[in-house]
Structures are given as C-alpha cells and as structure tokens.
Amino acid sequence: GPKVLQIPSHQIIDMGQMVTLNCDPVSNHLYFYWYKQILGQQMEFLVNFYNGKVMEKSKLFKDQFSVERPDGSYFTLKIQPTALEDSAVYFCASSPDWGRYEQYFGPGTRLTVL
Amino acid sequence: GDSVTQTEGLVTLTEGLPVMLNCTYQSTYSPFLFWYVQHLNEAPKLLLKSFTDNKRPEHQGFHATLHKSSSSFHLQKSSAQLSDSALYYCALSENTGANTGKLTFGHGTILRVHP
C-alpha cells in the first residue's frame, strides 16, 4: 500500500540546537500532519498543513516549531531551538482529504535532546 | 475537548480465544472513529473505521460497532492469532465543518497473543 517515509529514523542533538525532521508523504496526498509521542504516553496531534498553510495547531506546537513543504518536496518539521521536553517520537501522516479519510503514517523519527 | 479512553494498557491472550479491546470517547459532535494497529518497529496502519451508528466495519477478522448511545467503538475478533500481537490505538476525528482532520488518540492497548 501507499507508504510515508521519514528521515532520519533517529536523531540525537544537544539542547538549543536546531533540528529538521523530514517526511516524504504519499505522492497524491494533499493534507499533512505531525503527531508527537512521548515515551509511554499517547500520540498527540501537533499540526496539520494544507495548500501551503497551517490549518490547525495544538498547544504542543510551540513558537519554536515550524512546518513547510517547499515545492512539493519533503514536508518538514523544524524545531529551533530544541528543549529537553522535545524528546519524543514524531510521526508524520498524510491523507488525500480530511475528516473521514484514512491518514497514512510514517514509522516515526525518534528525537533525543540531550 | 475531545477525548478517547482505552481502559486496558495490556491484554494477554491465548491463541484462538476471542479478543475485545475497549474504546469509549467523548466528543461534542458525532465523530468519525478509527482503529489503528502498530506492529513492532512499523508505522501505525488503519485497521478499520466507522462513521454510521450500528454499522459494523470488518477487516482481517476484526470488527467494531459504533454505538452512539454508549459512546463506544470496541474492537473485537472471534479468534486471536499470534500475528495479531501489536499495539492498537482507538482514535477519533471531529465530524464538523471546522474539522481539519486532526486525530485524537487513546493511550493504546498492547495485545499479546501466546501459543
């Protein structure tokens, strides 16, 4: 079936550094999402993105976070600067439309902030 | 706000026995409900979804019935297989004009099936 790829699978960085998480969504999908999962906790919505714009963001999507998808390339989540509490697994997802449509998830990027 | 409750963190079963994983929800509007399954080191994948009260979607032997009266969407299977061992998430998406596709997840239930 359709696959979402995430690069890298693991990332270790020092607190205060910038990090970019990359997502290669399903090719004909128009809606993109990031979710955050802290170890032992549930997956939580961060942000969704459509037509070059953020549609909705949660309170977890701090000012240090940004998303973009320049020219149909990777859908990225940038954190600048990182904080210890940003350590988590970040899942990217995409869907052809919103609401009742299936979201296809990537395998996640495990981010460790030291 | 919306919420999803999965009461069991871990369910351990013997192969061949029936499976039931609980899911209840709170939402202002009648939401769309989903079950996602995540096998070890893999991406979460949609198992099944339901949008109409009392409709029973089925996939890979699993089924779930959406009951608006009890705000539940329990996942069931008549006979567990070893390959069913995985993490199962119940999730909802708001059914409103303002919906942007955001999924609200439960904590997840680990299903372990042993011989």
CSV table of C-alpha atoms in Angstrom, one decimal:
chain,number,residue,atom,x,y,z
A,1,GLY,CA,0.0,0.0,0.0
A,2,PRO,CA,1.0,3.7,0.0
A,3,LYS,CA,3.9,4.5,2.2
A,4,VAL,CA,5.1,7.5,4.1
A,5,LEU,CA,8.8,7.8,4.7
A,6,GLN,CA,10.5,9.6,7.5
A,7,ILE,CA,14.1,10.7,7.6
A,8,PRO,CA,16.1,10.2,9.8
A,9,SER,CA,14.8,7.3,11.9
A,10,HIS,CA,16.8,8.5,14.9
A,11,GLN,CA,18.3,11.9,15.8
A,12,ILE,CA,20.3,12.9,18.8
A,13,ILE,CA,21.1,16.5,19.4
A,14,ASP,CA,22.2,18.9,22.1
A,15,MET,CA,19.7,21.2,23.7
A,16,GLY,CA,19.5,24.5,21.9
A,17,GLN,CA,20.4,23.2,18.5
A,18,MET,CA,18.1,23.2,15.5
A,19,VAL,CA,16.7,20.0,14.1
A,20,THR,CA,14.7,19.3,10.9
A,21,LEU,CA,12.6,16.2,10.7
A,22,ASN,CA,11.8,15.1,7.1
A,23,CYS,CA,8.7,13.4,5.8
A,24,ASP,CA,8.1,12.1,2.3
A,25,PRO,CA,4.2,11.8,2.1
A,26,VAL,CA,2.1,9.7,-0.2
A,27,SER,CA,2.5,11.3,-3.7
A,28,ASN,CA,-1.1,12.4,-4.4
A,29,HIS,CA,-2.0,13.4,-0.9
A,30,LEU,CA,-2.8,17.0,-0.1
A,31,TYR,CA,-3.1,17.0,3.8
A,32,PHE,CA,-0.1,16.5,6.0
A,33,TYR,CA,0.1,16.1,9.8
A,34,TRP,CA,2.7,15.8,12.6
A,35,TYR,CA,2.0,13.9,15.8
A,36,LYS,CA,4.2,13.7,18.9
A,37,GLN,CA,4.5,10.7,21.2
A,38,ILE,CA,6.5,10.9,24.4
A,39,LEU,CA,7.6,7.5,25.7
A,40,GLY,CA,4.8,5.7,27.5
A,41,GLN,CA,2.2,8.3,26.5
A,42,GLN,CA,-0.4,8.6,23.8
A,43,MET,CA,0.2,10.1,20.4
A,44,GLU,CA,-0.8,13.7,20.3
A,45,PHE,CA,-1.7,16.0,17.4
A,46,LEU,CA,0.8,18.8,16.7
A,47,VAL,CA,-0.2,20.4,13.5
A,48,ASN,CA,-1.7,19.9,10.1
A,49,PHE,CA,-0.9,21.6,6.8
A,50,TYR,CA,-2.7,22.1,3.5
A,51,ASN,CA,-2.1,24.2,0.4
A,52,GLY,CA,1.0,25.7,1.9
A,53,LYS,CA,-0.6,26.7,5.2
A,54,VAL,CA,-1.1,25.5,8.7
A,55,MET,CA,-4.8,24.6,9.2
A,56,GLU,CA,-4.7,23.9,12.9
A,57,LYS,CA,-2.1,23.5,15.6
A,58,SER,CA,-2.3,22.3,19.1
A,59,LYS,CA,-0.9,23.9,22.3
A,60,LEU,CA,2.1,21.5,21.9
A,61,PHE,CA,3.1,23.3,18.7
A,62,LYS,CA,5.3,25.9,20.4
A,63,ASP,CA,6.7,29.0,18.8
A,64,GLN,CA,10.0,27.2,18.3
A,65,PHE,CA,8.2,24.8,15.9
A,66,SER,CA,7.6,25.4,12.2
A,67,VAL,CA,6.4,23.4,9.2
A,68,GLU,CA,6.7,23.7,5.5
A,69,ARG,CA,6.7,21.8,2.2
A,70,PRO,CA,8.6,23.8,-0.3
A,71,ASP,CA,7.8,23.0,-3.9
A,72,GLY,CA,6.3,19.6,-3.2
A,73,SER,CA,9.4,18.2,-1.7
A,74,TYR,CA,9.7,16.9,1.9
A,75,PHE,CA,7.1,18.0,4.5
A,76,THR,CA,9.4,19.2,7.3
A,77,LEU,CA,9.1,19.9,11.0
A,78,LYS,CA,11.8,22.3,12.3
A,79,ILE,CA,12.5,22.9,15.9
A,80,GLN,CA,14.7,25.9,16.7
A,81,PRO,CA,15.9,25.9,19.4
A,82,THR,CA,15.3,22.5,20.8
A,83,ALA,CA,14.5,21.8,24.5
A,84,LEU,CA,14.8,18.7,26.6
A,85,GLU,CA,11.0,18.2,26.6
A,86,ASP,CA,11.1,17.9,22.8
A,87,SER,CA,12.5,14.4,23.2
A,88,ALA,CA,9.8,12.1,21.7
A,89,VAL,CA,8.9,10.1,18.6
A,90,TYR,CA,7.5,12.3,15.9
A,91,PHE,CA,5.1,10.7,13.4
A,92,CYS,CA,4.2,12.2,10.1
A,93,ALA,CA,1.0,11.4,8.3
A,94,SER,CA,-0.7,12.3,5.1
A,95,SER,CA,-4.2,11.9,3.6
A,96,PRO,CA,-6.0,12.7,0.3
A,97,ASP,CA,-8.6,14.7,2.2
A,98,TRP,CA,-9.6,15.4,5.8
A,99,GLY,CA,-12.2,14.1,8.2
A,100,ARG,CA,-13.3,10.6,7.5
A,101,TYR,CA,-10.3,9.8,5.3
A,102,GLU,CA,-7.6,7.4,6.4
A,103,GLN,CA,-4.3,9.0,7.4
A,104,TYR,CA,-1.2,7.1,6.3
A,105,PHE,CA,1.5,7.2,8.9
A,106,GLY,CA,5.3,7.1,8.6
A,107,PRO,CA,7.4,4.9,11.0
A,108,GLY,CA,8.4,7.9,13.1
A,109,THR,CA,11.6,9.7,14.0
A,110,ARG,CA,12.9,9.2,17.5
A,111,LEU,CA,14.4,12.6,18.6
A,112,THR,CA,16.6,12.7,21.7
A,113,VAL,CA,17.6,16.1,23.0
A,114,LEU,CA,20.5,16.0,25.5
B,1,GLY,CA,-12.4,18.9,24.2
B,2,ASP,CA,-12.5,15.5,22.5
B,3,SER,CA,-11.0,12.5,24.3
B,4,VAL,CA,-10.6,8.8,23.8
B,5,THR,CA,-10.3,6.2,26.6
B,6,GLN,CA,-8.8,2.8,26.2
B,7,THR,CA,-9.0,1.2,29.6
B,8,GLU,CA,-6.6,-1.7,29.1
B,9,GLY,CA,-2.9,-1.0,28.7
B,10,LEU,CA,-2.0,-4.6,28.1
B,11,VAL,CA,-4.2,-7.6,27.1
B,12,THR,CA,-2.6,-11.0,27.1
B,13,LEU,CA,-4.5,-13.9,25.4
B,14,THR,CA,-4.0,-17.5,24.3
B,15,GLU,CA,-4.2,-18.1,20.6
B,16,GLY,CA,-7.7,-19.0,19.5
B,17,LEU,CA,-9.5,-17.1,22.2
B,18,PRO,CA,-11.7,-14.1,21.4
B,19,VAL,CA,-10.4,-10.6,21.5
B,20,MET,CA,-12.1,-7.5,22.8
B,21,LEU,CA,-10.3,-4.2,23.2
B,22,ASN,CA,-12.3,-1.4,24.7
B,23,CYS,CA,-12.7,2.2,23.4
B,24,THR,CA,-15.0,4.9,24.6
B,25,TYR,CA,-15.0,8.5,23.6
B,26,GLN,CA,-16.2,12.0,24.4
B,27,SER,CA,-16.9,14.5,21.7
B,28,THR,CA,-19.3,17.4,21.2
B,29,TYR,CA,-20.3,16.2,17.8
B,30,SER,CA,-20.8,12.7,16.3
B,31,PRO,CA,-17.2,11.9,15.4
B,32,PHE,CA,-15.6,9.6,12.9
B,33,LEU,CA,-14.0,6.6,14.8
B,34,PHE,CA,-10.9,4.7,13.8
B,35,TRP,CA,-8.8,1.7,15.0
B,36,TYR,CA,-5.1,1.9,14.0
B,37,VAL,CA,-2.7,-1.0,14.6
B,38,GLN,CA,1.1,-0.7,15.0
B,39,HIS,CA,3.4,-3.7,14.8
B,40,LEU,CA,6.8,-3.5,16.4
B,41,ASN,CA,9.1,-1.0,14.5
B,42,GLU,CA,6.4,-0.3,11.9
B,43,ALA,CA,4.2,2.7,11.2
B,44,PRO,CA,0.6,2.8,12.6
B,45,LYS,CA,-1.8,1.5,9.9
B,46,LEU,CA,-5.6,1.8,9.7
B,47,LEU,CA,-7.3,-1.3,10.7
B,48,LEU,CA,-10.9,-0.1,10.3
B,49,LYS,CA,-13.1,2.9,10.6
B,50,SER,CA,-16.8,3.6,11.1
B,51,PHE,CA,-19.0,6.6,10.6
B,52,THR,CA,-22.6,5.4,10.9
B,53,ASP,CA,-24.2,4.3,14.0
B,54,ASN,CA,-24.6,0.5,14.3
B,55,LYS,CA,-22.7,-0.1,11.0
B,56,ARG,CA,-20.1,-2.8,11.6
B,57,PRO,CA,-16.9,-2.5,9.5
B,58,GLU,CA,-14.7,-5.6,9.3
B,59,HIS,CA,-11.1,-6.1,8.3
B,60,GLN,CA,-8.7,-9.0,8.8
B,61,GLY,CA,-11.3,-10.7,11.0
B,62,PHE,CA,-11.6,-7.7,13.3
B,63,HIS,CA,-14.8,-5.8,13.6
B,64,ALA,CA,-16.1,-2.8,15.7
B,65,THR,CA,-19.6,-1.4,16.1
B,66,LEU,CA,-20.1,2.3,16.7
B,67,HIS,CA,-22.7,2.8,19.5
B,68,LYS,CA,-23.5,6.5,19.9
B,69,SER,CA,-25.8,5.7,22.9
B,70,SER,CA,-22.8,4.5,24.9
B,71,SER,CA,-20.1,6.4,23.0
B,72,SER,CA,-18.2,3.2,22.3
B,73,PHE,CA,-16.3,1.6,19.5
B,74,HIS,CA,-14.9,-1.6,20.9
B,75,LEU,CA,-12.7,-3.8,18.7
B,76,GLN,CA,-13.5,-7.5,18.6
B,77,LYS,CA,-12.2,-10.6,16.9
B,78,SER,CA,-13.6,-14.1,17.4
B,79,SER,CA,-10.3,-15.9,17.4
B,80,ALA,CA,-6.9,-14.4,18.2
B,81,GLN,CA,-3.8,-15.2,16.1
B,82,LEU,CA,-0.2,-14.9,17.0
B,83,SER,CA,0.2,-12.3,14.3
B,84,ASP,CA,-2.3,-10.1,16.0
B,85,SER,CA,0.2,-9.2,18.7
B,86,ALA,CA,0.6,-5.4,18.3
B,87,LEU,CA,-0.3,-2.0,19.7
B,88,TYR,CA,-3.8,-0.9,19.0
B,89,TYR,CA,-5.0,2.7,19.0
B,90,CYS,CA,-8.5,4.0,19.0
B,91,ALA,CA,-8.8,7.5,17.6
B,92,LEU,CA,-11.5,10.0,16.6
B,93,SER,CA,-11.8,12.9,14.2
B,94,GLU,CA,-14.5,15.6,14.7
B,95,ASN,CA,-17.4,15.5,12.3
B,96,THR,CA,-17.9,19.2,11.9
B,97,GLY,CA,-17.5,21.7,9.2
B,98,ALA,CA,-14.5,23.1,11.1
B,99,ASN,CA,-12.8,19.7,11.1
B,100,THR,CA,-9.2,19.8,9.8
B,101,GLY,CA,-8.6,16.1,10.1
B,102,LYS,CA,-6.9,16.2,13.5
B,103,LEU,CA,-6.9,12.7,15.1
B,104,THR,CA,-7.4,12.4,18.9
B,105,PHE,CA,-5.8,9.1,20.1
B,106,GLY,CA,-6.4,6.9,23.1
B,107,HIS,CA,-3.3,5.7,25.1
B,108,GLY,CA,-3.2,2.5,23.1
B,109,THR,CA,-3.6,-1.2,24.1
B,110,ILE,CA,-0.9,-3.7,23.7
B,111,LEU,CA,-2.2,-7.1,22.6
B,112,ARG,CA,0.0,-10.1,23.3
B,113,VAL,CA,-1.1,-13.4,21.9
B,114,HIS,CA,0.8,-16.5,23.0
B,115,PRO,CA,0.5,-20.1,21.9
